[in-house]
Coordinates of C-alpha atoms in Angstrom, one line a residue:
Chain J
X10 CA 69.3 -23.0 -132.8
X11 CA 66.3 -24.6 -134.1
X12 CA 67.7 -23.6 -137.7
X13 CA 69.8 -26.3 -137.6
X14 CA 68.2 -29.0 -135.6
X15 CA 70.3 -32.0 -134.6
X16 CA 68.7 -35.2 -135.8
X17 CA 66.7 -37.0 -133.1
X18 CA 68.1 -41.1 -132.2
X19 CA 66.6 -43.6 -130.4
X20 CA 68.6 -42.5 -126.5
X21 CA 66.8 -38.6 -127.0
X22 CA 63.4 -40.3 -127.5
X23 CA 64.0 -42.4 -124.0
X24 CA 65.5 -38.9 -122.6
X25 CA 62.1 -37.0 -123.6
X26 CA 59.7 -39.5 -122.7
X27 CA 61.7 -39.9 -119.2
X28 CA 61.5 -36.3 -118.8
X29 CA 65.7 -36.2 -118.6
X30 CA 65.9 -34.1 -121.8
X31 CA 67.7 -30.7 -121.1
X32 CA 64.9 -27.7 -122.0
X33 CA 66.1 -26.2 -125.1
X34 CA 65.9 -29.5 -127.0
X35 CA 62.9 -30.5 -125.9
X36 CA 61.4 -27.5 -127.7
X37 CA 63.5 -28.8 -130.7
X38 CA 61.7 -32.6 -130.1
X39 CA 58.4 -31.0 -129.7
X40 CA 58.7 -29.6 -132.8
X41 CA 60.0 -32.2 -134.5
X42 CA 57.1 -34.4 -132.8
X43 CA 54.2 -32.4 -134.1
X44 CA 55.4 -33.3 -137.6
X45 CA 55.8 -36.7 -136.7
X46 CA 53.5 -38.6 -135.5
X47 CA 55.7 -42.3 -135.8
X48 CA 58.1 -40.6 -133.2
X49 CA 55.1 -39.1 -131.7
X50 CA 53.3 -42.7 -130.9
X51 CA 56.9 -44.0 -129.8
X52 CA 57.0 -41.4 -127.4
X53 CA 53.6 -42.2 -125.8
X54 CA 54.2 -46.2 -126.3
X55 CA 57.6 -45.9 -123.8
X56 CA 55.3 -43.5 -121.5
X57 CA 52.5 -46.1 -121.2
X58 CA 54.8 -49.1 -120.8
X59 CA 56.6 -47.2 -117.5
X60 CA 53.1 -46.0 -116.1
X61 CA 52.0 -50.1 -116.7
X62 CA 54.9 -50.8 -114.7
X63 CA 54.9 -48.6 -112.2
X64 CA 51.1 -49.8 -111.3
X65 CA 52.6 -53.4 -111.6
X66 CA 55.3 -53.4 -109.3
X67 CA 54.0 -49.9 -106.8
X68 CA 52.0 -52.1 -105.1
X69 CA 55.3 -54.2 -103.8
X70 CA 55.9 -50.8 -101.9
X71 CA 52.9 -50.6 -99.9
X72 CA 53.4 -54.9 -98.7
X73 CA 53.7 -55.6 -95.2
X74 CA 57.5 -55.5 -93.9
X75 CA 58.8 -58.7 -92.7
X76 CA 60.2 -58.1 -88.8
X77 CA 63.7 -59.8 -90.2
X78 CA 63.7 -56.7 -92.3
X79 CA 63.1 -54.2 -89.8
X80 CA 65.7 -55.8 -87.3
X81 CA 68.4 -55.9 -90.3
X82 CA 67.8 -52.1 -90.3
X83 CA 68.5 -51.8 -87.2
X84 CA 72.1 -49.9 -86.2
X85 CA 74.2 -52.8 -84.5
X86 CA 74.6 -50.5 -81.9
X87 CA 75.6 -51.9 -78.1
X88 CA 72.6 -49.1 -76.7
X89 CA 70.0 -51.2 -79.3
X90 CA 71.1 -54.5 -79.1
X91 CA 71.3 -54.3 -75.3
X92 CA 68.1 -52.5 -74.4
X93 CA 66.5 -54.9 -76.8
X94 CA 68.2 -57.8 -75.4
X95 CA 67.4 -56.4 -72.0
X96 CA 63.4 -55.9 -73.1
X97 CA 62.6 -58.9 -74.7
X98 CA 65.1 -61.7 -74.1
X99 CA 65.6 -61.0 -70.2
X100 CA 64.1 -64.3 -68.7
X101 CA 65.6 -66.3 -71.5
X102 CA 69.0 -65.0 -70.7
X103 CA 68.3 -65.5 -67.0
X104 CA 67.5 -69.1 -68.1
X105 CA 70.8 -69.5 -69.7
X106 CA 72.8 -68.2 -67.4
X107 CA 71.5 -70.5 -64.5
X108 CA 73.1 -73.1 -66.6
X109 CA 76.4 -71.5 -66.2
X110 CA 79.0 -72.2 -62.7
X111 CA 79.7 -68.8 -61.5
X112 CA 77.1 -66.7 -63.0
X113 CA 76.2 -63.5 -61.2
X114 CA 74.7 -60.4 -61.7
X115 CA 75.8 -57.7 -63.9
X116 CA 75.6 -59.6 -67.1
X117 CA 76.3 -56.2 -69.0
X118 CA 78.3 -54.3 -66.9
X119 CA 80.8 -57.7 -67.2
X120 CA 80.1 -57.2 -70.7
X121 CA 81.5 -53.8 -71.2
X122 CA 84.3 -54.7 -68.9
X123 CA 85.7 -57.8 -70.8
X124 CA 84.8 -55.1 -74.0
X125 CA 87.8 -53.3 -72.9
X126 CA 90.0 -56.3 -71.8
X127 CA 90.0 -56.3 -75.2
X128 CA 88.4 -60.0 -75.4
X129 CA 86.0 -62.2 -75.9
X130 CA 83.9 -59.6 -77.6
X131 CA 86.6 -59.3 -80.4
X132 CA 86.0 -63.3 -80.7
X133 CA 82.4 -62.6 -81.2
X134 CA 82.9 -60.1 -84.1
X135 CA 85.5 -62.5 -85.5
X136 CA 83.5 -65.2 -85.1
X137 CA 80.3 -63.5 -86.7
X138 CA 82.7 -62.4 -90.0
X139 CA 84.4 -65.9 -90.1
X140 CA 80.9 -67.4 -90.0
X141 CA 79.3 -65.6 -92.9
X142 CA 82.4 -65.6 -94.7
X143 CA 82.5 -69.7 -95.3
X144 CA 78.4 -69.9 -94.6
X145 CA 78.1 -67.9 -97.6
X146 CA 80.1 -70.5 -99.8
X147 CA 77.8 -72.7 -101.2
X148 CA 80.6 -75.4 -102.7
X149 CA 83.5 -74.8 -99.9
X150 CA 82.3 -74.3 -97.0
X151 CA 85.0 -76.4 -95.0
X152 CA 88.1 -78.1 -95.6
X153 CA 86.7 -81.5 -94.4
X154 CA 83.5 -83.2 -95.1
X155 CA 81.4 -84.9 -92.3
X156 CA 82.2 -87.8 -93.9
X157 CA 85.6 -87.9 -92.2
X158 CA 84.5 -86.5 -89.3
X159 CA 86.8 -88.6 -87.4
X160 CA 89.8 -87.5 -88.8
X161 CA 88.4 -83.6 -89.0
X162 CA 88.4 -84.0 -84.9
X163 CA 92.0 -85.4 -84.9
X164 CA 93.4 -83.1 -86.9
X165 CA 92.2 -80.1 -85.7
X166 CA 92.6 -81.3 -82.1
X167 CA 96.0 -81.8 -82.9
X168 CA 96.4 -77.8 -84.3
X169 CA 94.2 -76.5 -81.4
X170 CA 96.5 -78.2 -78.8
X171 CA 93.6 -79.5 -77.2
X172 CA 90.5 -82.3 -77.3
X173 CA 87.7 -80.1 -79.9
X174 CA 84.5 -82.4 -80.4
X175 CA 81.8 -81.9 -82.8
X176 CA 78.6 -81.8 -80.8
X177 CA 75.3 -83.7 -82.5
X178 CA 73.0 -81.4 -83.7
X179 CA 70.7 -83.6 -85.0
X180 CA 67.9 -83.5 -82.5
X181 CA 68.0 -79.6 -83.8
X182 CA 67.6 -80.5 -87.0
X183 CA 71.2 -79.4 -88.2
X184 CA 73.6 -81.9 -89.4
X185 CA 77.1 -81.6 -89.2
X186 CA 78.7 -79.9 -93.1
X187 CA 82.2 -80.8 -91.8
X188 CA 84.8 -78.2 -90.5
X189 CA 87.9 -76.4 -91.0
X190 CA 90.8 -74.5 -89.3
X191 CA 90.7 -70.8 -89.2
X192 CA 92.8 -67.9 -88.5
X193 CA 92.4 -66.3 -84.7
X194 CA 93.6 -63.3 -83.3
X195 CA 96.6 -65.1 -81.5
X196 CA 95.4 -68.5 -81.9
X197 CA 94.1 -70.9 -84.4
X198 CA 90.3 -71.6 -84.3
X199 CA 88.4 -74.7 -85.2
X200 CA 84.9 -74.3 -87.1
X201 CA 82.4 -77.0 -87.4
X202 CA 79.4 -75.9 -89.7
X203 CA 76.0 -77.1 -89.6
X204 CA 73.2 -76.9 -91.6
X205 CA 69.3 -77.6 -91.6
X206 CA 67.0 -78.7 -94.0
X207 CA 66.5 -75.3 -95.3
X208 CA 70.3 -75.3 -95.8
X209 CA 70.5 -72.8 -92.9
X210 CA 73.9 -72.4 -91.7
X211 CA 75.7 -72.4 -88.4
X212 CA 79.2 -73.0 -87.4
X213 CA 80.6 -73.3 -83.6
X214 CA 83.9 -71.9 -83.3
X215 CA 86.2 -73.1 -80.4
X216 CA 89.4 -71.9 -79.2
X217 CA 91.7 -72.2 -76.2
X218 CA 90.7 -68.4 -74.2
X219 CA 93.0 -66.5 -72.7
X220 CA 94.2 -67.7 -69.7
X221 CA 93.6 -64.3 -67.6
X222 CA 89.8 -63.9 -68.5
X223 CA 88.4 -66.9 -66.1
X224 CA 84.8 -65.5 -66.7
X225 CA 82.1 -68.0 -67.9
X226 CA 78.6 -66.5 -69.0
X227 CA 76.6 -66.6 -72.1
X228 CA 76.8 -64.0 -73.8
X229 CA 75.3 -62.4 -77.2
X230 CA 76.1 -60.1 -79.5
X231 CA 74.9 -59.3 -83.3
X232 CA 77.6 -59.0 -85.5
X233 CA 76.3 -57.5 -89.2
X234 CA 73.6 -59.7 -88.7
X235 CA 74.7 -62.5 -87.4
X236 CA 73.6 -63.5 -84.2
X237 CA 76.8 -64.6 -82.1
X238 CA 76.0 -66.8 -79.0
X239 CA 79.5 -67.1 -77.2
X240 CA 80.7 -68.0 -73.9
X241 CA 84.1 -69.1 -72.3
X242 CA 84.2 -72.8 -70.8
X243 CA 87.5 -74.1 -68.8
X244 CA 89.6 -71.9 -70.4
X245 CA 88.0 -72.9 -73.7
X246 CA 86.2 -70.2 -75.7
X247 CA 83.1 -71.4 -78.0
X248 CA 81.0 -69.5 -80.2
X249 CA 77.7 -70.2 -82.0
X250 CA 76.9 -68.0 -84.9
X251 CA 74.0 -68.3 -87.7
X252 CA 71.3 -66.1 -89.2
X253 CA 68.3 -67.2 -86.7
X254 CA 66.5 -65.8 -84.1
X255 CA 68.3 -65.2 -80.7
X256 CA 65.8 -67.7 -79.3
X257 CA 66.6 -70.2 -81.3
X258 CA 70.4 -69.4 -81.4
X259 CA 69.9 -70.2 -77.5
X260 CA 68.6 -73.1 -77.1
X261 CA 71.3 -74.3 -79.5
X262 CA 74.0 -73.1 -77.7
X263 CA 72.2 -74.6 -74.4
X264 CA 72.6 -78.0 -76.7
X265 CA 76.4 -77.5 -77.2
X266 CA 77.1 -76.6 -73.8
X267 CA 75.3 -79.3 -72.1
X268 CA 77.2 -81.6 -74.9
X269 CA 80.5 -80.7 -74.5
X270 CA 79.9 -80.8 -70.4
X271 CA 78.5 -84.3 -70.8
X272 CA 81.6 -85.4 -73.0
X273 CA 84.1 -83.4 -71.2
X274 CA 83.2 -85.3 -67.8
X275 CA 83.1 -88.5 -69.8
X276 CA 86.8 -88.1 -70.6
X277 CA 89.7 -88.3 -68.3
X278 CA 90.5 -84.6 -68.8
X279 CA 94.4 -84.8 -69.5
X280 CA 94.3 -81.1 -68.8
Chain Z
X6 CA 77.1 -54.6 -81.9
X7 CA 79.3 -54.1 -78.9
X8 CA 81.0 -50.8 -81.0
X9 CA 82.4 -47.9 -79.2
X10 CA 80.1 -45.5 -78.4
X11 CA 81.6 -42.9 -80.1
X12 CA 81.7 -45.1 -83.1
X13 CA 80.9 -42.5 -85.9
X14 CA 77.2 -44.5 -87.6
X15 CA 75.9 -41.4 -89.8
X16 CA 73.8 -43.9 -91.8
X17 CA 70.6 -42.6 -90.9
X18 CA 68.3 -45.5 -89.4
X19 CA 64.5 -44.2 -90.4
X20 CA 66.0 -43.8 -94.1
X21 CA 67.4 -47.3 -93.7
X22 CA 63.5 -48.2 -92.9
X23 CA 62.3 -46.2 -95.1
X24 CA 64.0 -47.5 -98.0
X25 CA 63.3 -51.3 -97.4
X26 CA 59.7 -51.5 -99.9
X27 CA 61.7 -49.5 -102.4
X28 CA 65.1 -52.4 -101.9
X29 CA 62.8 -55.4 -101.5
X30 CA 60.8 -53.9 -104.8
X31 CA 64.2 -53.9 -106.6
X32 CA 64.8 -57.3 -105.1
X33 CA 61.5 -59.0 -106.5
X34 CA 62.5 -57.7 -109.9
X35 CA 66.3 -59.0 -109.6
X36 CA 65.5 -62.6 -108.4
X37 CA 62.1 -62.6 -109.3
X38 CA 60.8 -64.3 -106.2
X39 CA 59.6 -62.9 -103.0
X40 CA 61.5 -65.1 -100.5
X41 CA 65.0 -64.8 -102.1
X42 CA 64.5 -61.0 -102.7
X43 CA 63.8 -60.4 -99.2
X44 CA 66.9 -62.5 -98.2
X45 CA 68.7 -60.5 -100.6
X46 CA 67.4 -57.1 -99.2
X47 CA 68.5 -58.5 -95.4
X48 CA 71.9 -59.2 -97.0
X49 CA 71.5 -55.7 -98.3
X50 CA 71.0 -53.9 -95.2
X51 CA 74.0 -56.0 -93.3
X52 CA 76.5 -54.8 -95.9
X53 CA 74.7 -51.3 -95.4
X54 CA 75.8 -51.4 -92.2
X55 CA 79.5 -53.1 -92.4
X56 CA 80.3 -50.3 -94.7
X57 CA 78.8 -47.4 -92.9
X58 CA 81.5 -45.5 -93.2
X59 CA 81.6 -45.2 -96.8
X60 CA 78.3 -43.8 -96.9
X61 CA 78.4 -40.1 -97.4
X62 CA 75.9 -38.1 -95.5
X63 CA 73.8 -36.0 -97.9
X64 CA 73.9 -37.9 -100.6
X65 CA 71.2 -40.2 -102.2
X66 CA 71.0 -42.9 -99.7
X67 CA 68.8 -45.0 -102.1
X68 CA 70.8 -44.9 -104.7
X69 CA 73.7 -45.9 -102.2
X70 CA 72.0 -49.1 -100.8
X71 CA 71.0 -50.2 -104.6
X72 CA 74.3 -50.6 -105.5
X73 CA 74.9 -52.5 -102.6
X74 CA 72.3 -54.6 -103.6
X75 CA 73.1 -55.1 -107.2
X76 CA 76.8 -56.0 -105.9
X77 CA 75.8 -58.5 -103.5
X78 CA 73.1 -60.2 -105.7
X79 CA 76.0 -60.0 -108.4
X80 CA 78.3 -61.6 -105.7
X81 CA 76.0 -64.1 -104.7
X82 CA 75.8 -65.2 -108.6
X83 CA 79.0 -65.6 -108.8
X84 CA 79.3 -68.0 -105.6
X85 CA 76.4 -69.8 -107.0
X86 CA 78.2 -70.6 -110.1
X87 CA 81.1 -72.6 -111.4
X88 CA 82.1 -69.3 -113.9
X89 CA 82.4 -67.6 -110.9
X90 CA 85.4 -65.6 -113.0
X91 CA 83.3 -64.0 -115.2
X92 CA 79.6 -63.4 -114.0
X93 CA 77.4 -61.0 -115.7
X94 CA 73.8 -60.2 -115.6
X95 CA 73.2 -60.1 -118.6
X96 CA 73.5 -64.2 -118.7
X97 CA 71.0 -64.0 -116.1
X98 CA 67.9 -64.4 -118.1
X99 CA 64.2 -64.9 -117.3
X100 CA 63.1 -65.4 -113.7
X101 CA 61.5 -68.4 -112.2
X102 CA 58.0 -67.0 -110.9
X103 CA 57.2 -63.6 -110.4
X104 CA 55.0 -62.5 -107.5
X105 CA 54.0 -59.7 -108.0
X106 CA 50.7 -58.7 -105.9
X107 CA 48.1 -57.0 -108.6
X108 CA 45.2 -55.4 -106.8
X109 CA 41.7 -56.4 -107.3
X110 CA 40.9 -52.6 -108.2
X111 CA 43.0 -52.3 -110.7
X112 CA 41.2 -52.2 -114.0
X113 CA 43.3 -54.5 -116.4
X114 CA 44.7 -56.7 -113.9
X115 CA 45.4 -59.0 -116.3
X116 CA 47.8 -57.2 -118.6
X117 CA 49.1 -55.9 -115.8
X118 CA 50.2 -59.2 -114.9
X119 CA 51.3 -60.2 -118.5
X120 CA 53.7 -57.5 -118.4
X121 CA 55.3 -57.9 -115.1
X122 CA 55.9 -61.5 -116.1
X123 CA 56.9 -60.7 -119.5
X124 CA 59.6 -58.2 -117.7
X125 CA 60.4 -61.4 -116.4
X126 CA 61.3 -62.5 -119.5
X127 CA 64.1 -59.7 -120.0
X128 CA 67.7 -60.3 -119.0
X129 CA 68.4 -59.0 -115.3
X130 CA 70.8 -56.2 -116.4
X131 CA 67.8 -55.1 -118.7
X132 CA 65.3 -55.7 -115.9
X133 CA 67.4 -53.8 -113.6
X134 CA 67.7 -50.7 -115.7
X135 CA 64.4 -50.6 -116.8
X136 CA 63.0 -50.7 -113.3
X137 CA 65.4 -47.9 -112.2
X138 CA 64.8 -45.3 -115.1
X139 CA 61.0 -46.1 -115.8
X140 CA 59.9 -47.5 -112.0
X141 CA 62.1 -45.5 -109.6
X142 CA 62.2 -42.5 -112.1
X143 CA 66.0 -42.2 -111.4
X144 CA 68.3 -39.7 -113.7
X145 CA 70.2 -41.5 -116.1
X146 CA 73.7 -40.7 -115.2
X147 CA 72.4 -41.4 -111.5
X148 CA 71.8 -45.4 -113.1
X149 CA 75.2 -45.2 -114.9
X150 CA 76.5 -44.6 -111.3
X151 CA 74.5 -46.7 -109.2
X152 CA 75.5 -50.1 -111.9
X153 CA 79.1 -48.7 -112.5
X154 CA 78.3 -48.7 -115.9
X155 CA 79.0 -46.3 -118.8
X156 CA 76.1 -43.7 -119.9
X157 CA 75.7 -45.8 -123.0
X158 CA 75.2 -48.8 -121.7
X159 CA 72.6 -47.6 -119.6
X160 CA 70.9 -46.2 -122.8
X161 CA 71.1 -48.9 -124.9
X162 CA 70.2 -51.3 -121.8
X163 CA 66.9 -48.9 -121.6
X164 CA 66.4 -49.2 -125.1
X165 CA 66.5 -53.0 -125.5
X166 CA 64.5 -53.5 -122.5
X167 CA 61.7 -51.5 -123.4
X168 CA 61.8 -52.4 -127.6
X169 CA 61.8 -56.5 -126.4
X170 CA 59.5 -56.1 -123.4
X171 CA 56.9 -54.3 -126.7
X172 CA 57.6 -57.4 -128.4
X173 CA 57.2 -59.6 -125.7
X174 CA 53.6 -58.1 -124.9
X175 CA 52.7 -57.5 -128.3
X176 CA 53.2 -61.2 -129.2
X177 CA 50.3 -63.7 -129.0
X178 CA 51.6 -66.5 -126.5
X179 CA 52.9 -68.9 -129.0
X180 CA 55.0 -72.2 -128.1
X181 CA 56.7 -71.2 -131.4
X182 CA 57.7 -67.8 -130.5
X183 CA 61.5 -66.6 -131.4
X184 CA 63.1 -64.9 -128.3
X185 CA 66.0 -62.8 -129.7

């Protein structure tokens, strides 16, 4: 076999130096390297530049892992999110809920229950997919611009059946992107989108609930890493979803409820 | 959350951990910047998890979760931009500011630093196959795979990465330097 050596190119020289070269040629390249020293220096040249590289950039393996990291890791399991929720959120969610007509104990056990009722959980996850769906687009992210926000709220008041408002976010530090109409499970969904100055994005998503779940709480769930705030409100279901911290996520949705409560006793309530 | 219990998750979570310096690594040298890298790796991991299922136990779970990475970093190109038909990487040229932490300890620190910001310098396809055949020591074909690439293009991606990012280093700093 060596009788008739096949000439060496350029990919075998990568192959030996990367230590991807099958045995038998390797003798050959050995051979032909010991005669050569121009392939032989090109050979140690492409083994010095990946050891240089591999002390440049090892060190990125051995930096401290940001907690966001760690969480995103995380299964979205119910058992994690829950025992988490349960271990370090408890007296925020206890705050929450006093906010809430009707609240009583068994916050998970509900949970699980409405789970199989086959609702509002299912408007979580949907809520979570629509939201990073039209977060994620940097040009389009709604149909209608905040400019018009007037005639955003008409219109899709007028497809939802019912009064939607766009609750000011402003003392939150996220302004109002605009808002569109999206697809529910059974009925159409209005989005409003928000964003920050560090073009964080949230969008509250309202739709008329169904009329046999007459449960309101405050509930969370993590959708593929979205955090979902959502809760059912006079036979209204709202959800809050963005990238930020559950805290955080809260005391926005504590915003948009006590919003839409203040606006929706201001108005005559033709329902 | 709020799946089934008996929702089959065979992603295995400590190998999800466990592979976070090694994506946020391949991150830095994709965007080039430590803040949009680790967004990138946190997009990373949520696709890791919407597609669980696909993942197929006993394979090379690294090699799995880079190409989820180079997809959505590909993806997320391609929403940034108004060409958004026809993104490639190998538009995607030098990268704003590398930070790249060089210990103290290490003896030539300072080339050590020309080269990672001359890698810089490469395209991002380059970058990318450089850093996964010379950095992450991964088999060829295994880079062909993980890209969805031909054999050859890996090759000849190797090639002209490592022959320009000579140059590069080789060069004196020049305002007048040619960049083929």
């Amino acid at each position: 076999m060596s009788a008739s050596p096949v000439p060496f190119v350029d990919a075998d020289l990568h192959a030996y130096a990367d230590g991807q070269m099958s045995s038998e040629r390797v003798r050959d390249l050995e051979a032909e390297l010991a005669k050569n020293p121009e392939l032989a220096t090109r050979v140690a040249d492409i083994r010095a530049q990946s050891a240089a590289l591999r002390s440049a950039l090892d060190p990125i393996l051995s930096e401290p892992i940001p907690e966001r990291l760690i969480a995103a890791a995380r299964p979205p399991s119910r058992r994690d999110v829950m025992t988490r929720l349960a271990r370090d959120y408890g007296p925020l969610f206890a705050t929450a809920a006093a906010l809430v007509i009707g609240i009583g104990i068994g916050w998970f056990g509900r949970t699980i229950e409405l789970e199989r009722q086959g609702m509002p959980v299912t408007f979580a996850r949907q809520a979570a997919f629509t939201h990073a769906l039209y977060a994620a687009d940097v040009n389009r992210p709604v149909e209608v611009w905040a400019n018009e926000e007037k005639r955003l709220v008409t219109w899709l008041t007028k497809r939802l059946g019912h009064q939607v408002q766009a609750p000011d976010l402003n003392p939150l530090g996220y302004s109002l992107v605009g808002g569109r109409l999206v697809a529910g499970n059974e009925k159409p969904t209005a989005l409003f989108m928000y964003e920050n100055a560090d073009r964080q994005r949230l969008s509250l998503q309202v739709r008329w609930a169904d009329s046999h779940v007459s449960d309101t709480a405050f509930r969370y769930a993590v959708e593929n890493g979205v955090g979902v705030f959502y809760w059912i409100d006079d036979n209204c279901s709202y959800a809050i979803s963005g990238n930020v911290d559950r805290a955080q996520l809260l005391a926005i949705a504590r915003t948009v409820y006590g919003q839409l409560a203040v606006l929706d006793a201001a108005k005559p309530a033709p329902r | 959350m709020l799946r089934a219990g008996s929702d089959p998750a065979p992603l295995p979570h400590p190998e999800l951990l466990a592979a976070i310096p090694r994506l946020r690594r391949y991150a830095r040298v994709l965007t080039g910047d430590a803040s949009r890298a680790d967004d990138l790796v946190q997009d990373t991991l949520a696709r890791a998890w919407e597609k669980r299922k696909l993942w197929q136990a006993g394979t090379d779970l690294r090699a799995w979760l880079f190409t989820i990475m180079h997809n959505v970093y590909v993806n997320q190109l391609s929403v940034t931009r108004r060409d958004a038909a026809n993104v490639s990487l190998d538009s995607e040229g030098a990268t704003a500011a590398w930070q790249v932490p060089v210990r103290a300890n290490q003896l030539d620190r300072v080339e050590l630093l020309e080269l990672v910001e001359q890698m810089g310098r490469l395209p991002a396809d380059q970058r990318e196959v450089l850093l996964l055949a010379a950095v992450e020591e991964m088999q060829y074909d295994e880079i062909a795979a993980t890209l969805d690439v031909p054999m050859g293009t890996v090759m000849s991606r190797l090639s002209r990465a490592r022959a320009k990012l000579r140059r590069l280093v080789d060069e004196p700093a020049s305002p007048l330097r040619v960049v083929k």
